[in-house]
């Protein structure tokens, strides 16, 4: 710190140039009266009086805002120095402006997330708030989630998993039955790679970046932390391309999206350990917690598997019972949008002009990014990573609620419904001929990564396919047989019989997988 500023007497300009008046400097001796500080000795080369060095008897605090000539503020005082006479930096306007700037910075640092309303908050409000969770910081971040979920009980979620590797074969009573069996065999065979969750309160606002008395949120571990508290957590699970099964197209796609699969193998979270943390976290098994998702049949399938630590039930009814126990309240945005498009009403009321325009512009597009773009919700982070996708899912939900549902969602109609696994399907007789559309369009879709086409059933090398010359996965009409690929002896089904399903009974069909051969049977 430089020595305290003081007025220099005119006599300091001595020697051969004392007669020269320097125009760029004020003539101290004539323009300013002598101040009390001018009687102080000149500063020493080895000590700074402003820092209280070289003056053992001084008790002046150099950082106190006083008018003492030895203090820092004295240089801006009214008795001399830079301000002089209450002008310049010492003016009332300057001092008030400085104080206002300090207060504004504090408000911005502590409450920047509160400036907007949930999904409408600016993109910058969420920057740096997606927290990567690995094996080393799992316990710490789960502790933080437990402390926040009571005030932020809306949880948007997304997962990344290694694609679709198997299709069930046999006779199925409904398309919903076929899709559950497809989900079951793939979830049982594969491992989840990422899980992203984002917290919101009941008005769509995420947790504050720092502890704040004004928000009533106390985050002890972030009270004095330079890093902001996350609002999104991206859990990275242990996964190995050498030992785990996967769809090659899906893995290539995820690697392109930025997933570091080598790091997943070395530092990934043990799924069993995460399941133990999750089941005791307060995020599940609680009626007041709302889970927000988009086309989430597979997402919840993997989460149920993590907590069960065993294969999913054979019967869809039993699975739905488990789902309702672990996740009593689920919103699936895709189901909500498709229902509104089909019915043309919201909560039994006509659509508003705004809602009609949004749905008209959306048209046949059905991906999360398509909907977010239509609602002007900007993505934060990399697409097709679970953290970014979960944040986008949550922010999109609040915009859908505001702009399409007029701020109110009828829970009796929409709560607990999962797109593609909503218990509504066509009967066997109405489904046999040509896979017609059911009451809820899209029941026959295979879920993928939020609208990105990953699984290709047209025979892409290395990708599994569903062979067969008849409609896949449906029972044959009465008195007819359905031939499925080469395994005719095992998979030829009578009209009133249920064929074998994958996994179990040798009825599964696989594509080519690294390390697993080709066309292998199940387990």
XYZ file of C-alpha atoms in Angstrom:
523
model
C 0.000 0.000 0.000
C 1.435 3.470 -0.860
C 2.072 6.005 1.906
C -0.736 8.311 2.929
C -1.337 11.132 0.501
C -0.481 14.553 1.839
C 0.053 18.036 0.491
C 3.575 18.879 -0.514
C 4.852 22.369 0.290
C 6.021 24.542 -2.550
C 9.577 24.486 -1.208
C 10.004 20.904 -2.328
C 10.701 22.206 -5.846
C 14.230 23.362 -5.220
C 17.480 23.187 -7.104
C 18.146 24.302 -10.652
C 14.528 23.716 -11.750
C 12.775 25.445 -8.885
C 11.792 28.327 -11.146
C 9.898 26.002 -13.509
C 6.173 25.710 -12.885
C 4.938 22.295 -14.124
C 1.592 22.943 -15.828
C 0.271 19.398 -15.413
C 0.591 19.511 -11.627
C -1.310 21.781 -9.227
C 0.741 24.462 -7.545
C 0.346 23.049 -4.029
C 1.749 25.976 -2.197
C -0.595 28.542 -3.694
C -3.761 26.594 -4.500
C -4.372 24.681 -1.301
C -4.083 25.702 2.306
C -1.679 23.751 4.429
C -3.291 20.810 6.138
C -2.514 19.077 9.370
C -0.945 16.234 7.498
C 1.651 18.532 5.967
C 3.499 18.633 9.295
C 4.209 14.920 9.154
C 7.733 13.786 8.268
C 8.251 12.492 4.750
C 7.642 8.789 4.266
C 10.539 6.491 4.911
C 11.896 4.172 2.275
C 11.774 1.311 4.756
C 8.372 1.894 6.348
C 4.919 2.978 5.318
C 3.136 5.119 7.849
C -0.197 4.186 6.302
C 0.468 0.549 7.269
C 1.497 1.636 10.765
C 5.096 0.549 10.253
C 8.003 2.575 11.540
C 5.680 4.259 14.086
C 5.411 1.875 17.040
C 3.434 4.356 19.119
C 0.685 4.779 16.521
C -2.636 3.065 17.093
C -4.255 4.074 13.832
C -6.113 1.360 11.940
C -5.155 1.846 8.298
C -8.377 0.185 7.161
C -10.797 2.231 9.257
C -12.890 4.843 7.536
C -11.784 7.856 9.542
C -10.671 11.340 8.686
C -7.290 11.006 10.379
C -4.461 12.098 8.135
C -2.648 8.788 8.594
C -5.676 6.681 7.623
C -6.602 5.448 4.197
C -9.685 7.616 4.053
C -7.713 10.727 4.909
C -6.351 10.904 1.390
C -9.910 11.595 0.276
C -10.761 13.913 3.171
C -12.056 17.435 3.052
C -8.891 18.903 4.518
C -6.688 18.075 1.560
C -5.573 15.230 -0.659
C -7.264 14.070 -3.812
C -10.831 14.997 -2.949
C -10.337 18.401 -1.484
C -13.269 20.410 -0.318
C -15.882 17.663 -0.694
C -15.500 17.357 -4.444
C -14.305 14.619 -6.766
C -14.001 11.241 -5.064
C -14.996 12.802 -1.753
C -18.231 14.202 -3.098
C -21.513 12.943 -1.715
C -22.545 11.563 -5.119
C -19.301 9.609 -5.472
C -19.525 8.089 -2.006
C -23.184 7.137 -2.465
C -22.443 5.622 -5.863
C -19.656 3.525 -4.380
C -21.900 2.272 -1.584
C -24.679 1.440 -4.059
C -22.227 -0.511 -6.200
C -21.105 -2.601 -3.223
C -24.685 -3.390 -2.269
C -25.578 -4.283 -5.862
C -22.655 -6.705 -6.153
C -23.673 -8.415 -2.928
C -27.247 -8.822 -4.127
C -26.104 -10.194 -7.448
C -23.730 -12.663 -5.826
C -26.275 -13.961 -3.319
C -29.566 -13.709 -5.138
C -28.900 -13.893 -8.858
C -31.040 -17.024 -9.226
C -33.996 -15.280 -7.572
C -34.111 -12.470 -10.131
C -36.121 -14.593 -12.550
C -38.983 -16.956 -12.113
C -38.021 -20.583 -12.501
C -37.859 -21.542 -16.155
C -37.906 -17.903 -17.170
C -34.640 -17.171 -15.376
C -31.799 -16.173 -17.634
C -29.425 -18.784 -18.950
C -26.569 -17.150 -17.038
C -28.380 -17.835 -13.749
C -27.666 -21.559 -14.201
C -24.081 -21.366 -15.450
C -21.663 -23.322 -13.310
C -24.470 -24.945 -11.344
C -24.385 -28.460 -12.819
C -22.391 -30.573 -10.371
C -20.635 -33.716 -11.581
C -20.870 -36.466 -8.970
C -18.382 -39.332 -8.977
C -17.531 -42.005 -6.442
C -15.393 -39.599 -4.394
C -18.041 -36.935 -3.699
C -21.206 -39.061 -3.704
C -21.795 -38.970 0.062
C -21.273 -35.205 0.294
C -23.656 -34.371 -2.537
C -26.346 -36.757 -1.304
C -26.149 -35.025 2.082
C -26.708 -31.693 0.340
C -29.708 -33.086 -1.558
C -31.256 -34.362 1.677
C -30.976 -30.876 3.166
C -32.708 -29.220 0.180
C -35.481 -31.556 -0.899
C -37.983 -30.374 1.738
C -37.963 -26.834 0.330
C -37.427 -27.942 -3.286
C -39.665 -31.000 -3.766
C -39.960 -30.842 -7.579
C -37.277 -33.029 -9.161
C -36.711 -33.101 -12.912
C -34.838 -36.170 -14.080
C -33.106 -37.717 -17.070
C -30.840 -40.721 -17.620
C -28.354 -41.838 -20.230
C -28.092 -45.560 -20.900
C -26.358 -47.712 -23.543
C -29.259 -48.048 -25.966
C -31.542 -50.957 -26.834
C -29.947 -54.373 -27.286
C -32.830 -56.870 -27.232
C -36.437 -57.311 -28.337
C -38.932 -59.699 -26.763
C -40.502 -62.359 -28.913
C -43.811 -64.030 -28.340
C -47.501 -63.268 -28.062
C -48.619 -60.136 -26.228
C -52.117 -59.053 -25.310
C -51.494 -55.322 -25.877
C -48.837 -53.040 -27.252
C -48.310 -51.770 -23.729
C -47.436 -55.339 -22.709
C -44.974 -55.608 -25.581
C -43.301 -52.339 -24.670
C -43.003 -53.250 -20.998
C -41.337 -56.538 -21.902
C -38.945 -54.639 -24.191
C -38.168 -52.267 -21.336
C -37.766 -55.106 -18.835
C -35.327 -57.188 -20.810
C -33.130 -54.216 -21.732
C -33.066 -52.671 -18.251
C -32.201 -56.066 -16.775
C -29.367 -56.605 -19.251
C -27.848 -53.122 -19.298
C -26.454 -50.568 -16.849
C -27.368 -46.917 -16.488
C -24.468 -44.593 -17.323
C -25.680 -41.199 -16.069
C -28.499 -39.799 -13.964
C -29.278 -36.091 -13.861
C -31.628 -34.481 -11.335
C -32.547 -30.809 -10.834
C -34.419 -29.356 -7.866
C -37.177 -26.711 -7.966
C -39.626 -25.308 -5.465
C -43.363 -25.115 -6.096
C -42.967 -21.876 -8.090
C -40.278 -23.241 -10.382
C -37.259 -21.623 -8.717
C -34.061 -23.638 -8.107
C -32.079 -23.458 -4.856
C -30.063 -20.232 -4.395
C -26.419 -20.173 -5.383
C -25.436 -19.265 -1.807
C -27.005 -19.355 1.636
C -29.370 -16.441 1.967
C -31.430 -15.150 4.879
C -33.900 -13.606 2.456
C -34.698 -17.012 0.916
C -34.657 -18.833 4.234
C -32.284 -21.450 2.796
C -29.334 -22.395 4.967
C -26.583 -24.286 3.169
C -23.778 -24.596 5.750
C -21.297 -26.281 3.434
C -21.681 -23.434 0.922
C -21.893 -20.530 3.381
C -18.304 -19.390 2.751
C -17.671 -21.267 -0.457
C -16.513 -19.432 -3.550
C -18.317 -22.001 -5.722
C -22.092 -21.666 -6.093
C -24.376 -24.322 -4.730
C -25.489 -26.604 -7.574
C -29.092 -26.830 -8.664
C -28.407 -29.846 -10.906
C -26.536 -33.020 -10.016
C -25.100 -35.311 -12.692
C -24.363 -38.765 -11.262
C -21.775 -40.716 -13.256
C -21.948 -44.487 -12.838
C -19.317 -47.139 -13.297
C -19.444 -48.473 -16.833
C -16.922 -50.397 -18.907
C -17.008 -50.908 -22.637
C -14.854 -53.994 -22.075
C -17.175 -55.845 -19.730
C -20.651 -54.322 -19.997
C -23.188 -54.846 -22.765
C -24.144 -51.910 -24.962
C -25.452 -50.819 -28.326
C -22.541 -49.555 -30.400
C -24.508 -46.733 -32.028
C -25.628 -45.471 -28.622
C -22.134 -45.552 -27.132
C -20.701 -43.721 -30.136
C -23.440 -41.115 -29.817
C -22.832 -40.580 -26.093
C -19.083 -40.330 -26.634
C -19.712 -37.674 -29.275
C -21.917 -35.821 -26.765
C -18.939 -35.592 -24.408
C -19.177 -38.546 -22.015
C -15.738 -39.689 -20.802
C -16.250 -43.438 -20.694
C -12.705 -44.067 -19.456
C -13.409 -41.885 -16.430
C -16.689 -43.725 -15.870
C -14.743 -46.976 -15.679
C -12.144 -45.589 -13.231
C -14.151 -43.241 -10.999
C -17.779 -44.154 -11.663
C -20.299 -44.652 -8.859
C -21.157 -48.185 -7.758
C -24.872 -48.591 -8.649
C -25.589 -50.561 -5.462
C -24.047 -47.853 -3.286
C -26.073 -45.178 -5.059
C -29.261 -47.182 -4.644
C -28.675 -47.334 -0.885
C -28.172 -43.557 -0.729
C -31.217 -42.866 -2.911
C -33.678 -45.018 -0.993
C -32.863 -43.152 2.241
C -32.502 -39.675 0.730
C -36.045 -38.354 1.043
C -36.211 -38.015 -2.750
C -38.234 -41.238 -3.135
C -41.016 -42.957 -1.180
C -42.478 -39.530 -0.324
C -45.927 -38.440 -1.522
C -45.077 -34.722 -1.560
C -42.104 -35.080 -3.914
C -42.974 -34.537 -7.581
C -40.779 -36.126 -10.261
C -40.728 -34.383 -13.656
C -39.693 -36.333 -16.745
C -39.957 -36.576 -20.512
C -40.702 -39.924 -22.217
C -39.416 -41.613 -19.095
C -40.352 -45.291 -19.140
C -36.721 -46.402 -19.299
C -35.527 -43.673 -16.936
C -37.733 -44.895 -14.101
C -37.044 -48.513 -14.987
C -33.347 -48.012 -14.293
C -34.051 -46.139 -11.045
C -36.354 -48.901 -9.783
C -33.677 -51.453 -10.649
C -31.060 -49.439 -8.702
C -33.195 -49.543 -5.570
C -34.436 -53.125 -5.965
C -30.963 -54.548 -6.680
C -32.643 -57.309 -8.666
C -34.359 -57.756 -12.062
C -37.656 -56.031 -12.747
C -40.887 -58.009 -12.231
C -42.088 -60.196 -15.082
C -45.558 -58.692 -14.942
C -46.205 -55.055 -15.787
C -48.856 -54.763 -13.077
C -46.341 -55.663 -10.401
C -43.854 -53.205 -11.862
C -46.404 -50.396 -11.796
C -47.087 -51.114 -8.128
C -43.391 -50.734 -7.366
C -43.201 -47.589 -9.459
C -46.058 -45.978 -7.535
C -44.398 -46.869 -4.218
C -40.970 -45.452 -5.072
C -42.331 -42.510 -7.089
C -45.858 -41.654 -5.904
C -46.090 -38.503 -8.062
C -44.747 -38.430 -11.629
C -45.265 -35.883 -14.394
C -44.297 -36.940 -17.908
C -44.221 -33.856 -20.139
C -44.555 -35.832 -23.347
C -47.682 -37.562 -22.084
C -49.134 -34.195 -21.066
C -48.457 -32.601 -24.471
C -49.756 -35.580 -26.444
C -52.905 -35.704 -24.336
C -53.589 -32.011 -24.960
C -52.941 -32.398 -28.694
C -55.344 -35.327 -28.885
C -58.132 -33.795 -26.788
C -57.749 -30.156 -27.823
C -58.496 -29.093 -24.257
C -56.604 -28.367 -21.037
C -58.187 -29.413 -17.764
C -61.483 -29.770 -19.676
C -61.244 -26.151 -20.833
C -60.615 -24.882 -24.371
C -57.029 -24.063 -25.310
C -55.948 -20.450 -25.112
C -54.714 -18.697 -28.241
C -51.155 -18.904 -26.937
C -51.393 -22.624 -26.226
C -52.962 -23.321 -29.611
C -50.212 -21.424 -31.389
C -47.479 -23.310 -29.519
C -48.995 -26.697 -30.300
C -49.587 -25.738 -33.924
C -45.970 -24.668 -34.309
C -44.817 -27.866 -32.619
C -46.745 -29.997 -35.101
C -45.472 -33.561 -35.305
C -42.171 -32.790 -33.601
C -42.012 -34.705 -30.361
C -38.526 -34.319 -28.870
C -37.637 -32.437 -25.709
C -35.389 -30.026 -27.586
C -38.159 -29.303 -30.084
C -40.551 -28.368 -27.295
C -37.929 -26.321 -25.451
C -37.116 -24.373 -28.620
C -40.780 -23.609 -29.173
C -41.051 -22.315 -25.599
C -37.797 -20.313 -25.915
C -36.096 -22.248 -23.114
C -32.334 -22.097 -23.627
C -30.213 -25.122 -22.883
C -27.380 -24.918 -20.342
C -24.605 -27.453 -20.816
C -24.096 -30.155 -23.425
C -27.066 -31.898 -25.006
C -27.498 -35.608 -24.284
C -25.724 -35.393 -20.979
C -28.042 -36.228 -18.114
C -27.415 -33.075 -16.091
C -28.134 -30.669 -18.930
C -31.140 -32.702 -20.073
C -32.657 -32.801 -16.581
C -32.252 -29.028 -16.203
C -33.850 -28.469 -19.604
C -36.665 -30.885 -18.688
C -37.453 -28.999 -15.498
C -37.366 -25.526 -17.012
C -39.511 -26.719 -19.928
C -42.077 -28.177 -17.494
C -42.627 -24.824 -15.804
C -43.057 -23.083 -19.140
C -45.524 -25.771 -20.263
C -47.473 -25.313 -17.052
C -47.561 -21.541 -17.494
C -48.174 -21.185 -21.235
C -50.189 -24.294 -22.111
C -51.868 -25.321 -18.845
C -52.604 -21.778 -17.633
C -50.710 -22.365 -14.391
C -52.782 -25.347 -13.222
C -52.316 -29.044 -13.985
C -55.137 -31.468 -13.230
C -53.341 -34.144 -11.211
C -56.136 -36.661 -11.670
C -55.525 -36.591 -15.413
C -51.760 -36.298 -15.628
C -50.111 -37.409 -12.395
C -48.628 -40.899 -12.480
C -48.810 -41.300 -16.260
C -45.620 -42.305 -18.073
C -45.433 -42.010 -21.849
C -45.301 -45.465 -23.450
C -46.078 -47.141 -20.140
C -49.368 -45.578 -19.121
C -51.501 -48.682 -18.913
C -53.608 -47.704 -21.947
C -53.257 -49.958 -24.932
C -55.237 -51.552 -27.703
C -56.528 -55.089 -27.436
C -54.978 -57.998 -29.236
C -57.646 -58.124 -31.943
C -57.385 -54.410 -32.752
C -53.608 -54.449 -32.781
C -52.878 -57.362 -35.061
C -53.461 -55.740 -38.401
C -50.856 -53.164 -39.230
C -49.981 -51.785 -35.770
C -52.750 -49.158 -35.867
C -52.565 -46.064 -33.718
C -53.978 -46.483 -30.247
C -55.927 -43.863 -28.353
C -52.620 -42.331 -27.272
C -50.444 -41.889 -30.289
C -46.881 -42.915 -29.756
C -47.531 -46.051 -27.733
C -45.569 -47.999 -30.299
C -42.478 -45.820 -30.062
C -39.264 -47.150 -28.646
C -37.958 -44.665 -26.101
C -34.607 -43.128 -26.894
C -32.451 -40.274 -25.671
C -35.036 -37.475 -25.547
C -35.881 -37.544 -29.202
C -32.450 -38.424 -30.608
C -32.620 -41.447 -32.859
C -30.168 -43.917 -31.394
C -31.516 -47.394 -32.006
C -31.852 -48.179 -35.687
C -33.977 -51.159 -36.576
C -32.995 -51.071 -40.236
C -29.917 -53.205 -39.806
C -27.128 -50.781 -38.973
C -23.975 -52.813 -38.423
C -23.467 -53.520 -34.754
C -27.019 -52.512 -33.797
C -29.598 -55.061 -32.676
C -32.618 -55.602 -34.849
C -35.979 -57.269 -34.546
C -36.081 -59.986 -37.193
C -39.336 -61.437 -38.403
C -41.640 -61.383 -41.358
C -44.797 -60.412 -39.444
C -45.723 -57.550 -37.193
C -43.094 -57.538 -34.425
C -44.026 -58.580 -30.955
C -47.770 -59.102 -31.468
C -49.775 -62.291 -31.205
C -51.058 -63.825 -34.397
C -54.785 -63.748 -35.228
C -56.806 -66.835 -34.313
C -55.865 -70.037 -36.195
C -52.667 -68.499 -37.533
C -49.035 -68.936 -36.645
C -46.412 -66.216 -36.332
C -42.944 -67.153 -37.500
C -40.079 -65.263 -35.890
C -36.657 -65.433 -37.589
C -34.667 -68.687 -37.593
C -35.906 -69.925 -34.223
C -39.174 -71.306 -35.580
C -39.229 -74.320 -33.298
C -38.939 -72.193 -30.179
C -40.916 -69.142 -31.140
C -43.917 -70.318 -33.171
C -46.982 -69.247 -31.174
C -50.516 -70.524 -31.186
C -53.371 -68.064 -31.187
C -54.336 -68.544 -27.554
C -50.831 -69.063 -26.157
C -48.223 -66.707 -24.743
C -44.805 -67.215 -26.298
C -41.520 -66.958 -24.495
C -40.174 -63.511 -23.720
C -36.749 -62.020 -23.303
C -35.014 -62.659 -20.977
C -35.866 -66.247 -20.094
C -36.964 -69.270 -22.095
C -34.620 -68.784 -25.033
C -36.983 -66.456 -26.833
C -34.738 -63.412 -27.027
C -33.001 -62.137 -30.136
C -29.745 -60.199 -29.960
C -27.701 -58.299 -32.452
C -23.911 -58.119 -32.560
C -22.321 -56.870 -29.344
C -18.590 -56.509 -28.616
C -17.494 -59.382 -26.426
C -20.837 -61.167 -26.495
C -20.911 -62.845 -29.893
C -23.851 -62.727 -32.260
C -27.334 -64.081 -31.970
C -26.761 -65.460 -28.487
C -29.684 -66.581 -26.383
C -30.446 -65.018 -23.071
C -28.810 -66.007 -19.794
